[in-house]
Amino acid sequence: MQEKYLPAELEVAAQELWDRSGAARAIEDPSRPKYYCLSMFPYPSGKLHMGHVRNYTIGDVLARFHRMLGYNVLQPMGWDAFGMPAENAAMQHKVPPAQWTYANIDYMKTQLKRLGFAIDWTRELATCRPEYYRWEQWLFTRLYEKGLIYQRLGTVNWDPVDQTVLANEQVIDGRGWRSGAPIEKREIPMYYMKITAYAEELLADLDQLPGWPEQVRLMQKNWIGKSTGVRFAFPYELDGEAGQLWVFTTRADTLMGVTFCAVAAEHPLASHAAARDPQVAAFVEECKRGGVAEADLATMEKKGLPTGIFVTHPLNGEQVEVWIGNYVLMGYGDGAVMAVPAHDERDFVFARKYGLPIRQVIAVAGEVFSLDAWQEWYADKQRGVCVNSGKYDGLTCETAVDAIAADLSAKGLGEKKVQFRLRDWGISRQRYWGCPIPIVHCPRCGALPVPDEELPVILPEDVAITGAGSPLARMPGFYQCTCPQCGGPARRETDTLDTFVESSWYFLRYCCPDNDRAMVDERVAYWCAGGIDQYIGGIEHAILHLLYARFWTRLMRDVGLFGEPPLAEPFANLLTQGMVVAPTFYREDSHGKKLWINPAEVDAVHDERGRASGATLRADGLPVVVGGIEKMSKSKNNGVDPQALIDQYGADTARLFIMFASPPEQSLEWSDAGVEGAFRFLKRLWRIVHQHVSTGLVAPHVEGNLSADLKGLRRQLHQTIAKVADDYGRRKQFNTAIAAVMELLNACTRINDDSAAARAVRQEVLEAVTLLLNPIVPHVCEALHAALRPGCTASSQAFPTPDASALVQDEIELVLQINGKLRGSLRVAAAADRATIEAAALACDAACRQLAGAAPRKVVVVPGRLVNIVV
RNA sequence: GCCGAGAUGGCGGAAUCGGUAGACGCAGCGGACUCAAAAUCCGCCGAUGGCAACAUCGUGGGGGUUCGAUUCCCCCUCUCGGCACCA
């Protein structure tokens, strides 16, 4: 055995050993329990960042741990390879997106291999390859035929200078990120997936996901947003024609308090008013300014303008004026809302701003309504009862809603209705680097799906990106085609699919990446039975990706792609990793565009709270602007490349450090302080094993009498085995597992005893440590285990199990509290009963001093833990 | 704005079901070894008062429940994530 710990050499040797033995290869084997361990696949942005290292180390620890428990483990990896950054890189560096993407995949794959992850690379896939996306196109055509994909208008961000659609991320303060031009909303035809048809099921089945974090289930529940309310109409007559203004409300009990209605700028009534009043037309134009991101819409100043159009209140017949509100969205519900300023905070603020009437129709006993300021109870559903509401006076919220819904229904003007916040999923993107939408537009036959035998529609890879519109729309070779129905000239769809589509089913394709005849096969049934056993990924995917994936597997189920029982929930257990965050730094160019600078290139000064308060660019010594602390990302250029860390210390130190730094679900601000400590620990472990081995190998302790110290060490060893197994398996908290092993090793070195018995116990401890740490630092454990047990490979050993006989204790120590404060401790027999413990506690010096002869008021005994005397 | 989460020493964090707050590690300080340094090993390390024993305070802020609260409840502040075209 080498005297020095040389990670560079031993890591190469260990990886060669695993490669030779095919240790990570996953082969279907119905005789063994399977464990499908899945990490969210990376976008090939260029280099790995610490978030990737964290994500994939967690996955690898769980995969290796379960392999040691005897499971048939599948740990695959692939590339979420389509997306916007490739087009941006193409513009910046004049290199085709495909070339940039494949180069990144090559580099990042090398990095993943260097980290020693037990990945079955034979199953690798990249979503930009036709072998992958052809099946997505195939399913698209099935869903289109079933009506689960349909076309309608959707609103997008339009850059009037670059003449292109922008992503929300590309709109900064209402302006295009490249042109700087004010963004407008524009309606264009798009394809939508009918996720709302599955809203009820997606919501209900959340309750059947005990392996998911509560917070994620709650976020999805709120996102789907089921509410019961009333959809009803305000009748009107306009230019002699009758019409109805439909709205939805969850507070029909406040209907008698309606003092106006508000419609979206794109609403037909708004268009009508705009046509006859230039002032209204100007306001409608103003509402079209700005982007479509909901966060912006929700935080902008609420503005409105009256249309001069009046509608009739469906119950009291009053005339109610229709306003245009910039906060009303055409894409949500009917694009119109009723306004009850007295009982809705947003309406209250709006009414006060424009001097609109406020009519109280809900009262709470003991509270006084005032127009001066909004009070929480105005909207209180629980305590409020109807007032100033005629026949509904005195009714509670719930009964009033029912009564009003019944009356509206009798007039044919409305109905109770379940509504979801969830909207259909718009999947069209006016971008090049994505999966082509397999539709052909024929001037005679309309929009038709591409027939199976013509799939895949291949994305041409050799293009130049200009940033103005999609290059596909300028490539006749791509879009010129013939109609599959009439054979006449037709035009191929040039929009591509949202990249969330690829990531909604990649985990199924890992099971059968080589199947060129079907999307999925029986291997999916083997690996995904009961759901994927563990899914690991960032908490930022809690809603969109995870909801779309749940939706997509149901679509595949309903197309009949799964056997029996069909898969519905793709992920049985979910671990949401906290993000690795880092400070951001930037400079603004002459157009005010932010140029993000990597934290590795700046020197920052910190305030007393430890936050960066100022920074300079190392290259020129001049100041840069300090941004917020955000998740590591390509767009903010604050990712930290782990390569330097790996080069200096090796893969094991990188893995150990990231796992020791914090528990996996917690977000982690990156700092490399402490890396040295992780490396030091591995060196120390190496030295201890080397020292032990150099005096000759012995058999591990099995049985026989031991000194109290050795008995104590063995007890700690077996407690540690139990704790580490629990931390890996149940708690999925790895930092405490590492800490426990560190403590064990500290205890082991404190025993200065070279007797045969001591060396046997030490052998037992060290063998166990190399197995306990094997999932986290597999390379060094492989080398150390081989030194301790020549000819044995750690990665093929079973995970240790605790020896119950080593855990037995005769005496235990209890904490003594007086009035809940620590005042000492007492040793009692492990089997002592409550009365014995209480008597022993009252006999203690500390207790006698406090009691001074008086009787205690109360004595609380918590078995195995403490005694609290209340005086 | 809405939804979700978080806040504990100088720093990362521990305390798993309401029961010893600060495990483990980093940084720092002191010592051993060394010609010296590095490496390594040993010790100290929340605040205040005290020679000490010890006492008081202390888990973002304010209130509450309890014999006992980092943990449960209410209110507030700040930070992070998501908000449907970043992935």
Short mmCIF file of N, CA and C (backbone and C1' of nucleotides) in Angstrom, two decimals, chain A residues 137 140 144 149-152 188-192 427-432 434-442 446-450 457-460 470-482 484 490-497, chain B residues 85:
data_model
loop_
_atom_site.label_atom_id
_atom_site.label_comp_id
_atom_site.label_asym_id
_atom_site.label_seq_id
_atom_site.Cartn_x
_atom_site.Cartn_y
_atom_site.Cartn_z
N GLN A 137 -42.40 13.41 -31.99
CA GLN A 137 -43.21 13.84 -33.13
C GLN A 137 -44.31 12.82 -33.40
N PHE A 140 -46.95 13.31 -30.93
CA PHE A 140 -47.62 14.57 -31.24
C PHE A 140 -48.75 14.32 -32.25
N TYR A 144 -52.61 15.02 -31.67
CA TYR A 144 -53.28 15.99 -32.53
C TYR A 144 -54.55 15.37 -33.10
N ILE A 149 -54.05 17.97 -28.71
CA ILE A 149 -53.25 19.11 -29.12
C ILE A 149 -54.11 19.88 -30.12
N TYR A 150 -54.20 21.18 -29.95
CA TYR A 150 -55.04 21.98 -30.84
C TYR A 150 -54.36 23.32 -31.08
N GLN A 151 -54.87 24.04 -32.08
CA GLN A 151 -54.29 25.32 -32.43
C GLN A 151 -55.22 26.45 -32.05
N ARG A 152 -54.68 27.51 -31.48
CA ARG A 152 -55.43 28.75 -31.27
C ARG A 152 -54.44 29.90 -31.13
N ILE A 188 -50.44 35.40 -31.86
CA ILE A 188 -50.05 34.58 -33.01
C ILE A 188 -50.65 33.18 -32.84
N PRO A 189 -50.80 32.43 -33.96
CA PRO A 189 -51.34 31.07 -33.83
C PRO A 189 -50.31 30.15 -33.18
N MET A 190 -50.77 29.34 -32.23
CA MET A 190 -49.87 28.44 -31.52
C MET A 190 -50.57 27.10 -31.27
N TYR A 191 -49.75 26.09 -31.00
CA TYR A 191 -50.30 24.80 -30.61
C TYR A 191 -50.36 24.71 -29.08
N TYR A 192 -51.43 24.11 -28.61
CA TYR A 192 -51.62 23.95 -27.16
C TYR A 192 -51.89 22.50 -26.83
N ILE A 427 -47.15 25.05 -26.57
CA ILE A 427 -45.90 24.33 -26.86
C ILE A 427 -45.20 24.82 -28.12
N SER A 428 -45.75 25.84 -28.79
CA SER A 428 -45.08 26.36 -30.01
C SER A 428 -43.99 27.35 -29.63
N ARG A 429 -42.87 27.23 -30.31
CA ARG A 429 -41.80 28.21 -30.13
C ARG A 429 -41.35 28.66 -31.50
N GLN A 430 -41.16 29.98 -31.64
CA GLN A 430 -40.75 30.50 -32.94
C GLN A 430 -39.23 30.50 -32.97
N ARG A 431 -38.65 29.33 -32.74
CA ARG A 431 -37.20 29.20 -32.62
C ARG A 431 -36.69 28.08 -33.48
N TYR A 432 -35.39 28.13 -33.73
CA TYR A 432 -34.78 27.11 -34.58
C TYR A 432 -34.38 25.85 -33.79
N GLY A 434 -34.89 23.37 -31.80
CA GLY A 434 -35.89 22.61 -31.08
C GLY A 434 -36.45 21.54 -32.00
N CYS A 435 -37.33 20.75 -31.45
CA CYS A 435 -37.93 19.65 -32.21
C CYS A 435 -38.98 20.21 -33.17
N PRO A 436 -38.82 19.97 -34.49
CA PRO A 436 -39.81 20.49 -35.45
C PRO A 436 -41.21 19.94 -35.15
N ILE A 437 -42.21 20.80 -35.28
CA ILE A 437 -43.59 20.38 -35.07
C ILE A 437 -44.05 19.65 -36.33
N PRO A 438 -44.48 18.41 -36.20
CA PRO A 438 -44.77 17.57 -37.38
C PRO A 438 -46.16 17.86 -37.97
N ILE A 439 -46.29 19.07 -38.51
CA ILE A 439 -47.56 19.47 -39.12
C ILE A 439 -47.25 20.05 -40.50
N VAL A 440 -48.16 19.78 -41.44
CA VAL A 440 -48.04 20.35 -42.78
C VAL A 440 -49.29 21.20 -43.03
N HIS A 441 -49.06 22.43 -43.49
CA HIS A 441 -50.19 23.32 -43.78
C HIS A 441 -50.45 23.29 -45.28
N CYS A 442 -51.64 22.80 -45.62
CA CYS A 442 -52.01 22.72 -47.03
C CYS A 442 -53.10 23.76 -47.30
N GLY A 446 -55.85 22.17 -45.14
CA GLY A 446 -55.67 22.68 -43.79
C GLY A 446 -54.44 22.09 -43.12
N ALA A 447 -54.41 22.14 -41.78
CA ALA A 447 -53.25 21.65 -41.01
C ALA A 447 -53.38 20.16 -40.81
N LEU A 448 -52.37 19.40 -41.30
CA LEU A 448 -52.42 17.94 -41.21
C LEU A 448 -51.17 17.41 -40.54
N PRO A 449 -51.32 16.37 -39.72
CA PRO A 449 -50.12 15.76 -39.12
C PRO A 449 -49.30 15.04 -40.18
N VAL A 450 -47.98 15.06 -39.99
CA VAL A 450 -47.09 14.35 -40.91
C VAL A 450 -47.31 12.84 -40.72
N VAL A 457 -39.44 14.37 -38.87
CA VAL A 457 -39.14 15.61 -39.58
C VAL A 457 -37.82 16.08 -39.00
N ILE A 458 -36.77 15.99 -39.83
CA ILE A 458 -35.43 16.25 -39.30
C ILE A 458 -35.10 17.73 -39.32
N LEU A 459 -34.56 18.20 -38.22
CA LEU A 459 -34.12 19.59 -38.11
C LEU A 459 -32.78 19.72 -38.81
N PRO A 460 -32.68 20.58 -39.83
CA PRO A 460 -31.37 20.75 -40.47
C PRO A 460 -30.38 21.35 -39.48
N SER A 470 -37.16 32.90 -37.05
CA SER A 470 -36.60 31.56 -37.12
C SER A 470 -35.95 31.31 -38.47
N PRO A 471 -34.74 30.73 -38.48
CA PRO A 471 -34.07 30.43 -39.75
C PRO A 471 -34.85 29.42 -40.58
N LEU A 472 -35.63 28.56 -39.91
CA LEU A 472 -36.38 27.54 -40.66
C LEU A 472 -37.35 28.19 -41.63
N ALA A 473 -37.91 29.33 -41.21
CA ALA A 473 -38.89 30.03 -42.06
C ALA A 473 -38.21 30.64 -43.27
N ARG A 474 -36.87 30.65 -43.31
CA ARG A 474 -36.15 31.18 -44.47
C ARG A 474 -35.48 30.07 -45.27
N MET A 475 -35.82 28.81 -44.94
CA MET A 475 -35.19 27.69 -45.64
C MET A 475 -36.21 26.92 -46.47
N PRO A 476 -36.36 27.28 -47.73
CA PRO A 476 -37.36 26.60 -48.58
C PRO A 476 -37.14 25.09 -48.58
N GLY A 477 -35.89 24.67 -48.54
CA GLY A 477 -35.59 23.23 -48.51
C GLY A 477 -36.24 22.54 -47.35
N PHE A 478 -36.47 23.28 -46.28
CA PHE A 478 -37.12 22.69 -45.12
C PHE A 478 -38.64 22.78 -45.22
N TYR A 479 -39.12 23.99 -45.55
CA TYR A 479 -40.57 24.15 -45.41
C TYR A 479 -41.38 23.76 -46.65
N GLN A 480 -40.73 23.68 -47.82
CA GLN A 480 -41.50 23.29 -49.00
C GLN A 480 -41.76 21.79 -48.96
N CYS A 481 -43.02 21.42 -49.07
CA CYS A 481 -43.34 20.00 -49.01
C CYS A 481 -44.65 19.76 -49.75
N THR A 482 -45.08 18.53 -49.76
CA THR A 482 -46.36 18.24 -50.41
C THR A 482 -47.37 17.79 -49.36
N PRO A 484 -49.87 15.63 -47.46
CA PRO A 484 -50.03 14.17 -47.37
C PRO A 484 -51.42 13.70 -47.83
N ALA A 490 -47.46 22.25 -50.31
CA ALA A 490 -47.87 22.64 -48.96
C ALA A 490 -46.66 23.22 -48.24
N ARG A 491 -46.93 23.76 -47.07
CA ARG A 491 -45.84 24.39 -46.29
C ARG A 491 -45.72 23.68 -44.95
N ARG A 492 -44.50 23.29 -44.66
CA ARG A 492 -44.24 22.63 -43.38
C ARG A 492 -44.26 23.66 -42.25
N GLU A 493 -44.77 23.26 -41.10
CA GLU A 493 -44.75 24.12 -39.91
C GLU A 493 -43.28 24.42 -39.57
N THR A 494 -42.98 25.70 -39.29
CA THR A 494 -41.58 26.04 -38.96
C THR A 494 -41.37 26.32 -37.48
N ASP A 495 -42.44 26.31 -36.72
CA ASP A 495 -42.27 26.44 -35.27
C ASP A 495 -41.72 25.12 -34.71
N THR A 496 -41.03 25.23 -33.57
CA THR A 496 -40.52 24.03 -32.91
C THR A 496 -41.21 23.88 -31.55
N LEU A 497 -40.96 22.75 -30.90
CA LEU A 497 -41.63 22.49 -29.63
C LEU A 497 -40.87 23.08 -28.45
P C B 85 -44.81 29.22 -21.57
"O5'" C B 85 -43.43 29.99 -21.72
"C5'" C B 85 -42.24 29.38 -21.26
"C4'" C B 85 -41.05 30.10 -21.84
"C3'" C B 85 -40.98 31.58 -21.46
"O3'" C B 85 -39.60 31.97 -21.49
"C1'" C B 85 -41.16 31.39 -23.76
#
